[in-house]
Short mmCIF file of C-alpha atoms in Angstrom, two decimals:
data_model
loop_
_atom_site.label_atom_id
_atom_site.label_comp_id
_atom_site.label_asym_id
_atom_site.label_seq_id
_atom_site.Cartn_x
_atom_site.Cartn_y
_atom_site.Cartn_z
CA ASN K 24 25.30 25.35 -23.96
CA ALA K 25 24.01 24.27 -20.54
CA GLY K 26 22.88 20.74 -21.51
CA VAL K 27 20.65 19.27 -18.81
CA THR K 28 20.03 21.33 -15.70
CA GLN K 29 18.35 20.03 -12.56
CA THR K 30 17.01 22.11 -9.71
CA PRO K 31 17.37 21.94 -6.79
CA LYS K 32 20.68 20.16 -6.17
CA PHE K 33 19.93 19.28 -2.56
CA ARG K 34 16.74 19.11 -0.54
CA VAL K 35 15.62 17.81 2.83
CA LEU K 36 11.92 17.06 3.22
CA LYS K 37 9.83 15.97 6.14
CA THR K 38 7.66 12.90 5.69
CA GLY K 39 4.40 13.88 4.03
CA GLN K 40 5.68 17.07 2.42
CA SER K 41 5.53 17.59 -1.31
CA MET K 42 8.01 18.96 -3.78
CA THR K 43 8.75 19.28 -7.47
CA LEU K 44 12.06 18.63 -9.15
CA LEU K 45 12.68 20.53 -12.36
CA CYS K 46 14.70 19.30 -15.31
CA ALA K 47 15.47 21.57 -18.24
CA GLN K 48 17.36 20.71 -21.43
CA ASP K 49 18.41 23.04 -24.20
CA MET K 50 19.33 20.44 -26.84
CA ASN K 51 15.85 20.07 -28.37
CA HIS K 52 15.77 16.42 -27.34
CA GLU K 53 12.55 14.45 -27.69
CA TYR K 54 13.14 11.88 -24.96
CA MET K 55 13.48 12.76 -21.29
CA TYR K 56 13.85 10.52 -18.25
CA TRP K 57 13.76 10.60 -14.48
CA TYR K 58 15.86 8.04 -12.62
CA ARG K 59 16.67 7.33 -9.02
CA GLN K 60 19.99 5.93 -7.88
CA ASP K 61 20.39 4.23 -4.54
CA PRO K 62 23.73 3.18 -2.99
CA GLY K 63 25.38 0.30 -4.78
CA MET K 64 22.71 0.16 -7.44
CA GLY K 65 22.34 1.27 -10.98
CA LEU K 66 19.74 3.66 -12.24
CA ARG K 67 16.08 2.77 -11.94
CA LEU K 68 13.64 4.47 -14.25
CA ILE K 69 10.79 6.32 -12.57
CA HIS K 70 8.97 7.93 -15.51
CA TYR K 71 9.88 8.94 -19.00
CA SER K 72 8.57 11.02 -21.88
CA VAL K 73 9.02 10.56 -25.62
CA GLY K 74 7.65 13.95 -26.53
CA GLU K 75 5.90 17.07 -25.35
CA GLY K 76 2.63 16.25 -23.65
CA THR K 77 3.35 12.53 -23.28
CA THR K 78 4.58 10.59 -20.26
CA ALA K 79 4.88 6.93 -19.32
CA LYS K 80 5.67 4.86 -16.26
CA GLY K 81 9.03 3.27 -15.75
CA GLU K 82 10.17 0.57 -13.37
CA VAL K 83 9.46 2.38 -10.07
CA PRO K 84 6.68 4.97 -10.65
CA ASP K 85 4.74 4.64 -7.38
CA GLY K 86 4.71 7.81 -5.29
CA TYR K 87 5.81 10.03 -8.18
CA ASN K 88 4.08 12.03 -10.88
CA VAL K 89 5.50 13.82 -13.90
CA SER K 90 4.53 16.39 -16.46
CA ARG K 91 6.00 17.53 -19.77
CA LEU K 92 4.06 20.58 -20.78
CA LYS K 93 6.99 22.05 -22.71
CA LYS K 94 9.49 20.07 -24.76
CA GLN K 95 12.46 21.41 -22.84
CA ASN K 96 11.11 20.76 -19.34
CA PHE K 97 10.31 17.57 -17.44
CA LEU K 98 8.97 17.91 -13.91
CA LEU K 99 9.00 15.21 -11.25
CA GLY K 100 6.60 15.57 -8.35
CA LEU K 101 6.46 13.89 -4.98
CA GLU K 102 3.01 14.42 -3.52
CA SER K 103 3.64 12.96 -0.06
CA ALA K 104 7.28 12.21 0.55
CA ALA K 105 8.30 9.02 2.35
CA PRO K 106 11.71 8.01 3.79
CA SER K 107 11.92 5.32 1.08
CA GLN K 108 12.19 8.13 -1.47
CA THR K 109 15.50 9.24 -0.02
CA SER K 110 17.77 8.92 -3.02
CA VAL K 111 19.73 10.73 -5.68
CA TYR K 112 17.54 11.69 -8.62
CA PHE K 113 18.89 12.11 -12.12
CA CYS K 114 17.25 13.59 -15.16
CA ALA K 115 18.44 12.67 -18.63
CA SER K 116 17.54 13.47 -22.20
CA SER K 117 18.31 11.99 -25.59
CA ILE K 118 17.49 12.41 -29.24
CA GLY K 119 14.54 10.29 -30.29
CA ARG K 120 15.34 8.02 -33.21
CA ARG K 121 13.48 5.19 -34.92
CA THR K 122 16.66 3.13 -34.61
CA GLY K 123 16.64 3.36 -30.84
CA VAL K 124 17.80 5.37 -27.87
CA THR K 125 21.08 7.09 -28.52
CA GLU K 126 23.45 8.87 -26.16
CA ALA K 127 21.76 10.10 -22.99
CA PHE K 128 22.84 13.39 -21.43
CA PHE K 129 22.52 13.65 -17.68
CA GLY K 130 21.98 16.41 -15.20
CA GLN K 131 24.15 16.66 -12.11
CA GLY K 132 21.57 15.09 -9.84
CA THR K 133 19.35 16.08 -6.93
CA ARG K 134 20.19 14.63 -3.54
CA LEU K 135 16.92 14.24 -1.66
CA THR K 136 16.63 13.23 1.97
CA VAL K 137 13.25 12.52 3.54
CA VAL K 138 13.24 12.54 7.33
CA SER C 21 14.34 -5.47 -13.05
CA GLN C 22 17.81 -4.65 -14.26
CA GLN C 23 18.80 -5.84 -17.69
CA GLY C 24 22.54 -5.47 -17.40
CA GLU C 25 24.80 -7.08 -14.86
CA GLU C 26 28.34 -5.79 -14.59
CA ASP C 27 31.24 -7.90 -13.50
CA PRO C 28 33.26 -7.37 -11.37
CA GLN C 29 31.43 -5.17 -8.89
CA ALA C 30 34.73 -3.57 -7.94
CA LEU C 31 38.19 -3.49 -9.51
CA SER C 32 41.41 -2.03 -8.15
CA ILE C 33 44.50 -1.84 -10.37
CA GLN C 34 47.78 0.04 -10.63
CA GLU C 35 48.07 3.09 -12.81
CA GLY C 36 49.22 2.10 -16.27
CA GLU C 37 47.58 -1.32 -16.20
CA ASN C 38 44.58 -2.24 -18.33
CA ALA C 39 41.11 -2.53 -16.83
CA THR C 40 38.46 -4.87 -18.17
CA MET C 41 34.85 -4.96 -17.06
CA ASN C 42 32.01 -7.02 -18.39
CA CYS C 43 28.30 -6.62 -18.87
CA SER C 44 25.68 -9.29 -19.46
CA TYR C 45 22.10 -8.68 -20.48
CA LYS C 46 18.94 -10.69 -20.92
CA THR C 47 16.98 -9.65 -24.01
CA SER C 48 17.73 -8.70 -27.59
CA ILE C 49 18.94 -5.13 -27.98
CA ASN C 50 19.28 -2.28 -30.48
CA ASN C 51 22.49 -1.07 -28.90
CA LEU C 52 24.56 -1.21 -25.75
CA GLN C 53 26.16 1.83 -24.18
CA TRP C 54 28.82 2.43 -21.56
CA TYR C 55 28.82 5.37 -19.17
CA ARG C 56 31.14 6.70 -16.50
CA GLN C 57 30.08 8.27 -13.22
CA ASN C 58 32.49 10.16 -11.06
CA SER C 59 31.58 10.19 -7.38
CA GLY C 60 28.41 12.12 -6.75
CA ARG C 61 28.13 13.39 -10.32
CA GLY C 62 25.94 12.73 -13.31
CA LEU C 63 26.72 10.00 -15.80
CA VAL C 64 28.77 10.69 -18.90
CA HIS C 65 28.39 8.73 -22.11
CA LEU C 66 31.53 6.90 -23.24
CA ILE C 67 30.67 4.75 -26.21
CA LEU C 68 27.73 3.13 -28.03
CA ILE C 69 27.92 -0.15 -29.91
CA ARG C 70 25.08 -1.29 -32.13
CA SER C 71 23.76 -4.83 -32.22
CA ASN C 72 25.29 -5.46 -35.65
CA GLU C 73 28.76 -4.34 -34.51
CA ARG C 74 31.28 -6.57 -32.77
CA GLU C 75 33.98 -4.14 -31.70
CA LYS C 76 34.41 -0.41 -31.35
CA HIS C 77 37.26 1.84 -30.28
CA SER C 78 37.39 5.34 -28.86
CA GLY C 79 40.75 6.60 -27.68
CA ARG C 80 41.88 4.27 -24.85
CA LEU C 81 38.51 2.52 -24.80
CA ARG C 82 37.70 -0.71 -26.58
CA VAL C 83 34.23 -2.22 -26.45
CA THR C 84 33.22 -5.64 -27.70
CA LEU C 85 29.75 -7.07 -28.11
CA ASP C 86 28.79 -10.73 -28.40
CA THR C 87 25.08 -10.91 -29.08
CA SER C 88 25.09 -14.73 -29.06
CA LYS C 89 26.27 -14.64 -25.44
CA LYS C 90 24.40 -11.43 -24.63
CA SER C 91 27.53 -9.88 -23.22
CA SER C 92 29.83 -6.92 -23.70
CA SER C 93 33.21 -5.92 -22.36
CA LEU C 94 34.84 -2.54 -21.83
CA LEU C 95 38.62 -2.36 -21.88
CA ILE C 96 40.43 0.74 -20.68
CA THR C 97 44.08 0.64 -21.68
CA ALA C 98 46.96 2.38 -19.88
CA SER C 99 44.76 3.43 -16.97
CA ARG C 100 45.17 6.80 -15.28
CA ALA C 101 44.16 8.11 -11.87
CA ALA C 102 41.44 10.14 -13.59
CA ASP C 103 39.81 6.89 -14.75
CA THR C 104 38.77 6.20 -11.14
CA ALA C 105 34.98 6.12 -11.35
CA SER C 106 32.00 3.80 -11.60
CA TYR C 107 31.23 2.37 -15.02
CA PHE C 108 27.75 1.36 -16.12
CA CYS C 109 26.43 -0.47 -19.10
CA ALA C 110 22.99 0.34 -20.45
CA THR C 111 20.98 -1.48 -23.08
CA ASP C 112 18.37 -0.20 -25.47
CA ALA C 113 15.84 -2.99 -25.88
CA GLY C 114 13.57 -1.02 -28.18
CA ASN C 115 11.01 0.36 -25.76
CA TYR C 116 12.32 3.96 -25.57
CA GLN C 117 14.22 3.13 -22.39
CA LEU C 118 17.76 2.35 -21.37
CA ILE C 119 18.07 -0.47 -18.88
CA TRP C 120 21.02 -0.18 -16.51
CA GLY C 121 23.32 -2.51 -14.68
CA ALA C 122 24.53 -1.95 -11.13
CA GLY C 123 27.98 -0.79 -12.25
CA THR C 124 31.64 -1.59 -11.71
CA LYS C 125 33.58 0.59 -9.32
CA LEU C 126 37.08 1.11 -10.71
CA ILE C 127 39.92 2.37 -8.51
CA ILE C 128 43.26 3.27 -10.08
CA LYS C 129 46.10 3.22 -7.55
CA PRO C 130 49.03 5.59 -8.14
#
């Protein structure tokens, strides 16, 4: 049982380049999330999805796009990378319940540097 | 904006001592969760406490929740070197999201 898998684990981009981060979960979870974590800070939500084919903006969505074409995958795209997007990116998933968000399972993170 | 605020930002104690960290939040919640993050790794869920619960235990962990004060505390008893990590609280305010605090960095000295 792999849980949540993120690829790649490390990446260096030049300003203006584009890339896609892939998140895959094998737990049949409805909810999926993309966060960024900067030094000394907690997680900030970029985008999230509550089901296949649906996405929504989080706290810091500018400069990012997402897609959830398949339930198990959640893709995060950077169309034109900027140095301010240097960060560690985490994907997470959780079961969707009417009573609220339950335990979130995290990937191991993608360390992105934009030069 | 961040919902949860952890206190203290950093805590250094001797192995075997108890560690207490606190979390305050701003809005009403469905539940509050605590997570651990080892350096450079993903977060791991520790415990969830629902808004109608006041205390919960899991092994050496004890979590309390005071909804009137909008605060929670995490107590780790008999600390071990392996407990060295950052600890985050996260709140579910009912909008499909978890809102995170900035974390408490815990160092256990041998």
